[in-house]
Each structure stands twice: as structure tokens, then as C-alpha cells.
């Protein structure tokens, strides 16, 4: 474990069937060189959600140890995937008056995004991601990067992903218990999309479906941005159980 964590990115996928830790190192451009993977059967997880912190933490720890051995890196922080039926998403618009009409600034964009985020959220839910999809300047739609453009009224279309506070906290606790700091939580279908979709796919319009053990994750992209995300509580185990039932095995 002599090497340092410089330029090293770690991801942990806490799934219903398996827990997977992957260590990668940033290469040229957007390339990521995979240094090591640690996969173990899942424990303490039901339909993508932690139901027993002790069991989940112990399985996460074993997966991390395996990835450490495979990569030769000491893992002390990681990005963690989140899914489960508690996830929901909505699209929301926010508006801000531009402070200096000669050029829209980062602060104008931040205020528009903050306005979009002011949706009525039940107290037991937390926001996981707010993703700006496109901007509208003085009624002109489909603007990708508004910074520096002139205008008076800036609107942003965002995709907001929320989850149950309890489910989020239990996942965070299970990872932190093994001494690993969380860089960020990433919605599982968005992480999968990052890995398998090209910019062109997202531009043309595409739906990503990840059929897991107990949940199916999906993400829909159009015009380069994310339009819908969701987690359906049906997965491969349901097919297996149905076959077992029909064959009476
Ligand atoms: N070759 C295969 N053909 C069909 N099904 C398969 C195959 N390999 C694995 N499966 C099924 O895929 C499921 C496991 O998928 P995956 O590892 O993506 O789940 P997971 O990420 O642990 O679960 P989840 O995302 O639901 O929390 C199991 O139900 C398994 O039976
Ligand atoms: Mg999965």
C-alpha cells in the first residue's frame, strides 16, 4: 500500500446482489485506467437500500480490502453510488434577473439554479443532485452555456433527484463506519450513463436501463441533457424466483 491516492478515483457500487469497489487513475483526457476491482456478495441490502448497517458495512469493508489488494492503493475516500425505490426525480425551472445585462455571470447562473431548487420538498427527503439541463435567455431556448452572453432574464431547466433522508444517511453511515470518506453520492444510473454513453448518444436521445438483482435503474437523455431518472423495484431475482415457482424446484 505504498502508492499515494494522487489522481486516483474510487467508486463503490452498493448493490443488492453484489458490492463492488473499483479503483481508477485519471489518464489522458477523459480516460480512466482501472487499477483494481473488489467484488463481494452483498449483505444488509434490500432492493438497493441498507437495511442492516453492521452487515452492509462489513461487506463494504471486504470489497474495499479486495480492491486495495488488487490495486496496491490505500482507500480512504470514494464516490458512492446510490439507488433504491426511494429515489424520485422531477424537472424544475428557476428564473433570475441578470445583474449586468452585458454578460451573464456565474452568480446569475447560481441564483437561477437556487430558484429552481425552491420546490416543496417533504421534510424526510433530501436532494441528491440538481443538474442544469438547458438555459433560456430572454425567451431564447436551448442554450447550453449562458456565461458571458447578454440578456436580462435567465431561466434554467434543471433535473432534481431526491431520496429519503433515512436511506441516504444509512448508506453514508455504512461507508463511513469502515473509515472511508465519501467524496460524493452519485445516482447509480447516472454513474452507469457516464461509463457507457457517448456525448452523441445523449445528443440523439437515449434510454439507459441497468437491470440489477432487485432493482432496475433507468436514465433518459435528450438534447445532451438528462430528462428523466428512476429506479424501479424489479430486477433479475424476480425472474429467477418466477422460474423457480413455475418449475417447482
Ligand atoms: N448472464 C446473466 N444472465 C441473466 N441474468 C444474470 C446474468 N448474470 C447475472 N444475472 C442476474 O443479474 C442480477 C445481478 O445484477 P447486478 O450485479 O447488476 O445487481 P446489483 O447491482 O447487485 O443489484 P441492484 O442494482 O438491484 O441493487 C442477478 O439477479 C443475477 O441473477
Ligand atoms: Mg446495481
Short mmCIF file of C-alpha atoms and ligand atoms in Angstrom, two decimals:
data_model
loop_
_atom_site.label_atom_id
_atom_site.label_comp_id
_atom_site.label_asym_id
_atom_site.label_seq_id
_atom_site.Cartn_x
_atom_site.Cartn_y
_atom_site.Cartn_z
CA UNK A 1 0.00 0.00 0.00
CA UNK A 2 2.89 2.31 -0.68
CA UNK A 3 1.44 4.34 -3.53
CA UNK A 4 -0.43 7.54 -2.82
CA UNK A 5 -4.03 8.47 -3.71
CA UNK A 6 -2.94 11.23 -6.14
CA UNK A 7 -5.19 11.38 -9.23
CA UNK A 8 -6.87 8.23 -8.02
CA UNK A 9 -10.66 7.88 -8.10
CA UNK A 10 -12.51 5.21 -6.17
CA UNK A 11 -16.14 4.20 -6.75
CA UNK A 12 -18.28 1.91 -4.61
CA UNK A 13 -21.46 0.33 -6.00
CA UNK A 14 -23.56 -0.96 -3.11
CA UNK A 15 -25.92 -3.31 -4.96
CA UNK A 16 -28.49 -5.85 -3.82
CA UNK A 17 -26.59 -8.85 -5.25
CA UNK A 18 -23.04 -7.61 -5.04
CA UNK A 19 -20.90 -4.80 -3.66
CA UNK A 20 -18.19 -3.60 -5.99
CA UNK A 21 -15.27 -1.26 -5.28
CA UNK A 22 -13.26 -0.03 -8.22
CA UNK A 23 -10.01 1.97 -8.19
CA UNK A 24 -9.11 4.04 -11.24
CA UNK A 25 -6.46 6.56 -12.12
CA UNK A 26 -7.14 9.58 -14.33
CA UNK A 27 -5.35 9.14 -17.65
CA UNK A 28 -5.13 11.41 -20.70
CA UNK A 29 -8.30 13.36 -21.47
CA UNK A 30 -11.33 11.53 -20.11
CA UNK A 31 -9.58 8.17 -19.90
CA UNK A 32 -9.64 6.27 -16.64
CA UNK A 33 -7.19 3.43 -16.11
CA UNK A 34 -8.67 0.75 -13.89
CA UNK A 35 -6.12 -0.38 -11.29
CA UNK A 36 -8.15 -2.84 -9.27
CA UNK A 37 -11.63 -4.15 -8.50
CA UNK A 38 -13.06 -5.83 -5.41
CA UNK A 39 -16.42 -7.59 -5.72
CA UNK A 40 -18.18 -9.42 -2.89
CA UNK A 41 -21.71 -10.82 -2.42
CA UNK A 42 -23.97 -8.24 -0.83
CA UNK A 43 -25.21 -8.34 2.76
CA UNK A 44 -27.51 -5.99 4.69
CA UNK A 45 -29.06 -4.55 1.49
CA UNK A 46 -32.65 -4.98 0.33
CA UNK A 47 -33.83 -3.57 -3.01
CA UNK A 48 -30.82 -1.29 -3.19
CA UNK A 49 -31.29 0.12 0.34
CA UNK A 50 -29.25 -0.53 3.52
CA UNK A 51 -31.45 -2.46 5.97
CA UNK A 52 -28.68 -3.61 8.34
CA UNK A 53 -25.75 -1.21 8.82
CA UNK A 54 -23.46 -3.78 10.52
CA UNK A 55 -23.84 -6.35 7.73
CA UNK A 56 -23.62 -3.75 4.95
CA UNK A 57 -20.51 -2.12 6.49
CA UNK A 58 -18.78 -5.48 6.86
CA UNK A 59 -19.49 -6.43 3.20
CA UNK A 60 -18.36 -2.96 2.03
CA UNK A 61 -15.14 -3.37 4.06
CA UNK A 62 -14.37 -6.76 2.45
CA UNK A 63 -14.98 -5.30 -1.02
CA UNK A 64 -12.67 -2.34 -0.23
CA UNK A 65 -9.93 -4.65 1.11
CA UNK A 66 -10.10 -6.74 -2.07
CA UNK A 67 -9.82 -3.62 -4.25
CA UNK A 68 -6.89 -2.40 -2.12
CA UNK A 69 -5.05 -5.69 -2.59
CA UNK A 70 -5.74 -5.70 -6.33
CA UNK A 71 -4.68 -2.08 -6.90
CA UNK A 72 -1.97 -1.58 -4.27
CA UNK A 73 -3.72 1.62 -3.11
CA UNK A 74 -4.90 2.51 0.36
CA UNK A 75 -8.52 3.62 0.00
CA UNK A 76 -9.64 6.40 2.31
CA UNK A 77 -12.19 8.22 0.17
CA UNK A 78 -14.64 7.19 -2.51
CA UNK A 79 -17.62 8.14 -4.66
CA UNK A 80 -20.60 6.04 -3.68
CA UNK A 81 -23.48 5.01 -5.95
CA UNK A 82 -27.00 5.40 -4.65
CA UNK A 83 -30.21 3.77 -5.89
CA UNK A 84 -33.32 2.14 -4.39
CA UNK A 85 -37.06 2.66 -4.80
CA UNK A 86 -36.96 5.76 -2.53
CA UNK A 87 -35.33 7.74 -5.35
CA UNK A 88 -37.53 10.13 -7.27
CA UNK A 89 -36.86 12.85 -9.78
CA UNK A 90 -38.55 15.95 -11.14
CA UNK A 91 -37.84 18.71 -13.60
CA UNK A 92 -37.94 22.25 -12.27
CA UNK A 93 -37.39 25.73 -13.75
CA UNK A 94 -35.72 28.63 -12.00
CA UNK A 95 -35.54 32.27 -13.03
CA UNK A 96 -33.08 35.05 -12.14
CA UNK A 97 -32.81 38.67 -13.25
CA UNK A 98 -29.37 39.18 -14.79
CA UNK A 99 -27.33 41.68 -12.74
CA UNK A 100 -25.18 43.04 -15.55
CA UNK A 101 -27.00 42.65 -18.93
CA UNK A 102 -23.67 42.86 -20.83
CA UNK A 103 -22.63 39.43 -19.65
CA UNK A 104 -24.31 36.68 -17.62
CA UNK A 105 -22.07 35.71 -14.70
CA UNK A 106 -21.59 32.54 -12.66
CA UNK A 107 -23.50 34.24 -9.83
CA UNK A 108 -26.54 34.79 -12.12
CA UNK A 109 -26.46 31.09 -13.03
CA UNK A 110 -26.13 30.11 -9.36
CA UNK A 111 -29.16 32.27 -8.44
CA UNK A 112 -31.29 30.73 -11.22
CA UNK A 113 -30.34 27.21 -10.07
CA UNK A 114 -31.12 28.17 -6.47
CA UNK A 115 -34.57 29.37 -7.58
CA UNK A 116 -35.20 26.05 -9.40
CA UNK A 117 -34.32 24.21 -6.21
CA UNK A 118 -37.04 26.03 -4.24
CA UNK A 119 -39.55 23.21 -4.80
CA UNK A 120 -41.72 21.96 -1.99
CA UNK A 121 -39.76 19.02 -0.61
CA UNK A 122 -41.24 16.81 2.16
CA UNK A 123 -39.07 17.10 5.31
CA UNK A 124 -37.96 13.45 5.16
CA UNK A 125 -36.46 13.84 1.67
CA UNK A 126 -33.07 15.23 0.61
CA UNK A 127 -31.77 16.50 -2.72
CA UNK A 128 -29.03 14.25 -4.19
CA UNK A 129 -28.38 16.08 -7.49
CA UNK A 130 -29.51 19.28 -9.18
CA UNK A 131 -28.47 19.00 -12.82
CA UNK A 132 -28.87 22.06 -15.08
CA UNK A 133 -30.09 20.76 -18.47
CA UNK A 134 -30.51 23.88 -20.55
CA UNK A 135 -30.88 27.64 -20.21
CA UNK A 136 -33.33 30.16 -21.65
CA UNK A 137 -32.18 33.77 -22.11
CA UNK A 138 -34.96 36.34 -22.71
CA UNK A 139 -37.16 33.58 -24.15
CA UNK A 140 -34.45 32.02 -26.39
CA UNK A 141 -34.41 28.30 -25.55
CA UNK A 142 -31.80 25.56 -25.77
CA UNK A 143 -28.74 27.48 -24.56
CA UNK A 144 -26.07 25.17 -23.08
CA UNK A 145 -23.60 27.64 -21.60
CA UNK A 146 -25.04 31.07 -20.82
CA UNK A 147 -21.92 32.56 -19.18
CA UNK A 148 -20.78 35.74 -20.94
CA UNK A 149 -23.95 36.01 -23.07
CA UNK A 150 -26.06 39.19 -22.96
CA UNK A 151 -29.61 39.20 -21.65
CA UNK A 152 -31.95 40.40 -18.92
CA UNK A 153 -33.80 37.31 -17.82
CA UNK A 154 -32.07 33.97 -17.25
CA UNK A 155 -34.09 30.79 -16.88
CA UNK A 156 -32.62 27.37 -16.11
CA UNK A 157 -34.24 23.98 -16.63
CA UNK A 158 -32.99 21.53 -14.02
CA UNK A 159 -33.41 17.87 -13.26
CA UNK A 160 -33.65 17.34 -9.50
CA UNK A 161 -33.07 13.94 -7.91
CA UNK A 162 -34.19 13.32 -4.34
CA UNK A 163 -34.09 10.41 -1.95
CA UNK A 164 -35.37 9.51 1.50
CA UNK A 165 -33.16 11.10 4.16
CA UNK A 166 -33.10 7.90 6.22
CA UNK A 167 -31.97 5.72 3.29
CA UNK A 168 -29.28 8.26 2.34
CA UNK A 169 -27.99 8.52 5.92
CA UNK A 170 -27.85 4.73 6.37
CA UNK A 171 -25.77 4.37 3.20
CA UNK A 172 -23.41 7.18 4.30
CA UNK A 173 -23.04 5.62 7.76
CA UNK A 174 -22.28 2.15 6.36
CA UNK A 175 -19.42 3.53 4.26
CA UNK A 176 -18.05 5.96 6.87
CA UNK A 177 -18.05 3.22 9.51
CA UNK A 178 -15.21 1.48 7.65
CA UNK A 179 -13.12 4.67 7.72
CA UNK A 180 -13.82 5.83 4.17
CA UNK A 181 -14.79 9.44 3.50
CA UNK A 182 -17.45 10.00 0.85
CA UNK A 183 -16.37 12.35 -1.97
CA UNK A 184 -19.97 12.44 -3.22
CA UNK A 185 -23.05 10.32 -3.70
CA UNK A 186 -23.84 9.60 -7.35
CA UNK A 187 -27.17 8.32 -8.61
CA UNK A 188 -26.41 4.84 -9.91
CA UNK A 189 -28.00 5.22 -13.41
CA UNK A 190 -26.09 8.47 -13.93
CA UNK A 191 -22.81 6.76 -12.99
CA UNK A 192 -23.65 3.94 -15.45
CA UNK A 193 -24.51 6.52 -18.12
CA UNK A 194 -21.13 8.20 -17.60
CA UNK A 195 -19.45 4.84 -18.21
CA UNK A 196 -21.38 3.58 -21.25
CA UNK A 197 -22.97 6.50 -23.12
CA UNK A 198 -21.22 8.82 -25.54
CA UNK A 199 -22.00 12.54 -25.89
CA UNK A 200 -23.54 11.68 -29.26
CA UNK A 201 -25.92 9.12 -27.67
CA UNK A 202 -27.10 11.77 -25.21
CA UNK A 203 -27.50 14.30 -28.02
CA UNK A 204 -29.54 11.94 -30.21
CA UNK A 205 -31.71 10.78 -27.30
CA UNK A 206 -31.17 7.54 -25.44
CA UNK A 207 -32.57 5.49 -22.59
CA UNK A 208 -30.19 3.63 -20.30
CA UNK A 209 -31.55 0.56 -18.45
CA UNK A 210 -29.48 -1.29 -15.84
CA UNK A 211 -31.26 -4.47 -14.73
CA UNK A 212 -29.79 -5.34 -11.33
CA UNK A 213 -30.60 -8.07 -8.81
CA UNK A 214 -33.63 -6.42 -7.24
CA UNK A 215 -33.94 -3.03 -8.94
CA UNK A 216 -33.87 -1.67 -12.46
CA UNK A 217 -32.23 1.74 -12.85
CA UNK A 218 -33.05 3.99 -15.76
CA UNK A 219 -31.98 7.32 -17.19
CA UNK A 220 -33.31 9.11 -20.27
CA UNK A 221 -31.17 11.67 -22.11
CA UNK A 222 -32.22 14.06 -24.87
CA UNK A 223 -30.56 17.10 -26.46
CA UNK A 224 -27.43 16.31 -24.46
CA UNK A 225 -29.12 16.60 -21.05
CA UNK A 226 -30.78 14.27 -18.54
CA UNK A 227 -34.60 14.32 -18.82
CA UNK A 228 -35.67 11.55 -16.52
CA UNK A 229 -34.14 9.18 -14.00
CA UNK A 230 -35.78 6.47 -11.96
CA UNK A 231 -35.35 3.27 -10.01
CA UNK A 232 -37.98 0.51 -10.38
CA UNK A 233 -38.07 -2.14 -7.62
CA UNK A 234 -37.98 -5.13 -10.04
CA UNK A 235 -34.83 -6.98 -11.07
CA UNK A 236 -33.22 -10.28 -12.11
CA UNK A 237 -34.12 -12.02 -8.81
CA UNK A 238 -37.81 -11.68 -9.70
CA UNK A 239 -37.25 -13.57 -12.96
CA UNK A 240 -35.24 -16.23 -11.12
CA UNK A 241 -37.98 -16.59 -8.47
CA UNK A 242 -40.70 -16.87 -11.12
CA UNK A 243 -38.78 -19.61 -12.96
CA UNK A 244 -38.27 -21.46 -9.67
CA UNK A 245 -42.00 -21.16 -8.95
CA UNK A 246 -43.07 -22.38 -12.41
CA UNK A 247 -40.63 -25.31 -12.39
CA UNK A 248 -41.46 -26.14 -8.72
CA UNK A 249 -37.76 -26.58 -7.93
N1 LIG B 1 -25.66 -13.81 -17.56
C1 LIG B 1 -26.77 -13.46 -16.92
N2 LIG B 1 -27.98 -13.60 -17.49
C2 LIG B 1 -29.10 -13.25 -16.86
N3 LIG B 1 -29.11 -12.73 -15.61
C3 LIG B 1 -27.94 -12.56 -15.00
C4 LIG B 1 -26.71 -12.90 -15.61
N4 LIG B 1 -25.70 -12.60 -14.75
C5 LIG B 1 -26.29 -12.08 -13.66
N5 LIG B 1 -27.62 -12.07 -13.79
C6 LIG B 1 -28.60 -11.57 -12.81
O1 LIG B 1 -28.27 -10.20 -12.62
C7 LIG B 1 -28.57 -9.85 -11.29
C8 LIG B 1 -27.38 -9.15 -10.67
O2 LIG B 1 -27.20 -7.92 -11.32
P1 LIG B 1 -26.29 -6.79 -10.69
O3 LIG B 1 -24.99 -7.39 -10.26
O4 LIG B 1 -26.28 -5.68 -11.67
O5 LIG B 1 -27.19 -6.44 -9.42
P2 LIG B 1 -26.90 -5.43 -8.24
O6 LIG B 1 -26.26 -4.21 -8.78
O7 LIG B 1 -26.18 -6.15 -7.15
O8 LIG B 1 -28.38 -5.15 -7.73
P3 LIG B 1 -29.25 -3.80 -7.69
O9 LIG B 1 -28.71 -2.89 -8.76
O10 LIG B 1 -30.65 -4.28 -7.96
O11 LIG B 1 -29.11 -3.26 -6.31
C9 LIG B 1 -28.94 -11.11 -10.54
O12 LIG B 1 -30.35 -11.17 -10.38
C10 LIG B 1 -28.43 -12.21 -11.46
O13 LIG B 1 -29.23 -13.35 -11.34
MG1 LIG B 2 -26.81 -2.32 -9.49
#
